[in-house]
CSV table of C-alpha atoms in Angstrom, one decimal:
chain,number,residue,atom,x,y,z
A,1,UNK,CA,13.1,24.2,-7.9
A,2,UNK,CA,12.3,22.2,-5.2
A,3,UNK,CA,13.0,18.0,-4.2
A,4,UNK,CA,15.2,15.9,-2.3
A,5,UNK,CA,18.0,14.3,-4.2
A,6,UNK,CA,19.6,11.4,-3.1
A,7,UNK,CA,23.0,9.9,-5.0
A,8,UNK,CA,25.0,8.4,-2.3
A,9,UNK,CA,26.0,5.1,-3.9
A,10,UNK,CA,27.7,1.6,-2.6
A,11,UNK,CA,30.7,1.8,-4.2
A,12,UNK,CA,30.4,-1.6,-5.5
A,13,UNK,CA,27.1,-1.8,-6.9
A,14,UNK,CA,28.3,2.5,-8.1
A,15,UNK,CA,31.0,0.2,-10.4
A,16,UNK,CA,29.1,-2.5,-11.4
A,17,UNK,CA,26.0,-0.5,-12.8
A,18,UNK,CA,28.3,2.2,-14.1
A,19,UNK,CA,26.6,5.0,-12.1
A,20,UNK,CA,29.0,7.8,-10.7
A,21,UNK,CA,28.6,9.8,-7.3
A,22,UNK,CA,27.6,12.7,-9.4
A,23,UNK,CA,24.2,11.3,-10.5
A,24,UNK,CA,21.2,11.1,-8.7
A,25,UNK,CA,19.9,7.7,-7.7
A,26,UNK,CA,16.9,8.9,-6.7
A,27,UNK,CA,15.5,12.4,-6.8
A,28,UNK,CA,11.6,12.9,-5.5
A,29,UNK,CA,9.6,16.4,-5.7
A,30,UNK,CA,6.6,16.9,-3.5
A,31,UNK,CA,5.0,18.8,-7.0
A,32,UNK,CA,5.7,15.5,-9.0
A,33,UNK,CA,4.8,12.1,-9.4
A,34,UNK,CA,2.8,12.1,-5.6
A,35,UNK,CA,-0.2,9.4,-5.5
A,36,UNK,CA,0.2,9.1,-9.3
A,37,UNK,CA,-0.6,13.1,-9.7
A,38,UNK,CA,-3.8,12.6,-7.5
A,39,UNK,CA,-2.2,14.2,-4.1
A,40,UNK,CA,-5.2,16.2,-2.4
A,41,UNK,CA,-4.0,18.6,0.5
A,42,UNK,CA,-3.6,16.7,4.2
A,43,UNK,CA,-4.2,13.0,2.3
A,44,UNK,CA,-1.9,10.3,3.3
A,45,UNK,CA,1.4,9.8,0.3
A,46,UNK,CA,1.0,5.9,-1.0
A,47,UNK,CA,3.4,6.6,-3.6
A,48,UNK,CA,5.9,8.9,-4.7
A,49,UNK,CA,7.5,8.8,-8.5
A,50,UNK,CA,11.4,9.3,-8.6
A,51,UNK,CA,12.0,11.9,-11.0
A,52,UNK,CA,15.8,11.0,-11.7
A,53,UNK,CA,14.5,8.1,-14.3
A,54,UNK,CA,16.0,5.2,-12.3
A,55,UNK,CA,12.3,3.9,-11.1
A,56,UNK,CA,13.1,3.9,-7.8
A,57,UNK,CA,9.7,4.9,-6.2
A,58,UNK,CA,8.7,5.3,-2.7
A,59,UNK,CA,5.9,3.3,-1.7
A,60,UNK,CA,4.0,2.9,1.7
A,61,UNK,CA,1.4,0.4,1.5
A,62,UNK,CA,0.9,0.9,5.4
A,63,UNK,CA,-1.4,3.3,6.0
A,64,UNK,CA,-0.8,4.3,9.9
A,65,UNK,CA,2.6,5.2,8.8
A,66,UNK,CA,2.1,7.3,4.9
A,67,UNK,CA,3.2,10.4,5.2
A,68,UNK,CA,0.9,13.5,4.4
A,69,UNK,CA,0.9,15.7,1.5
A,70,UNK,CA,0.7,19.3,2.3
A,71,UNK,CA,-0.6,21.8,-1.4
A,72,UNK,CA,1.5,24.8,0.6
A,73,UNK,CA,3.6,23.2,3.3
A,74,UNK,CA,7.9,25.1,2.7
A,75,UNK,CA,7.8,28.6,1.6
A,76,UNK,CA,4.0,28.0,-0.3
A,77,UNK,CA,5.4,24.9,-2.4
A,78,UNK,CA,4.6,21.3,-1.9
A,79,UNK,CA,5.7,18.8,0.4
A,80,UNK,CA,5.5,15.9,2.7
A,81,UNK,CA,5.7,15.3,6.0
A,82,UNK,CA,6.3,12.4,7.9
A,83,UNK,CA,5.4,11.8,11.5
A,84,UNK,CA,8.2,9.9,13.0
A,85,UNK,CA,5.9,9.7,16.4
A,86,UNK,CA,3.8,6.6,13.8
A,87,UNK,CA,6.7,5.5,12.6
């Protein structure tokens, strides 16, 4: 299993929406939800689905700065990189 999880929270908004530290906010998987399921291998990411069920998607309507979508890219599994020398 694979992904980048994210649940750091702002404490306030944490209280307010009743969300604790514990659950992801967002949670994306380079095998899941990229370019609505229609990644191809070395194509620029548009849109990544957040997998934790909270909708919050990635999207990058720039194109100089999408990142690329590699079919084999960590130990043969999917992922994304992003070129921080476009960004």
């Amino acid at each position: 299993v694979g992904g980048l999880a994210i649940g750091i929270l702002d404490s306030i908004s944490a209280l307010s929406s009743g969300a604790s530290a514990n659950y992801p906010i967002l949670h994306l998987d380079a095998a899941e939800g990229v370019n609505g399921g229609t990644a191809l291998n070395g194509h620029a990411v548009y849109e990544w689905a957040d997998q934790s069920g909270n909708n919050n998607n990635f999207v990058q309507s720039t194109a100089i700065v999408q990142p690329i979508y590699n079919t084999s890219g960590i130990n043969g599994l999917p992922s994304i990189t992003f070129d921080v020398k476009r960004m």
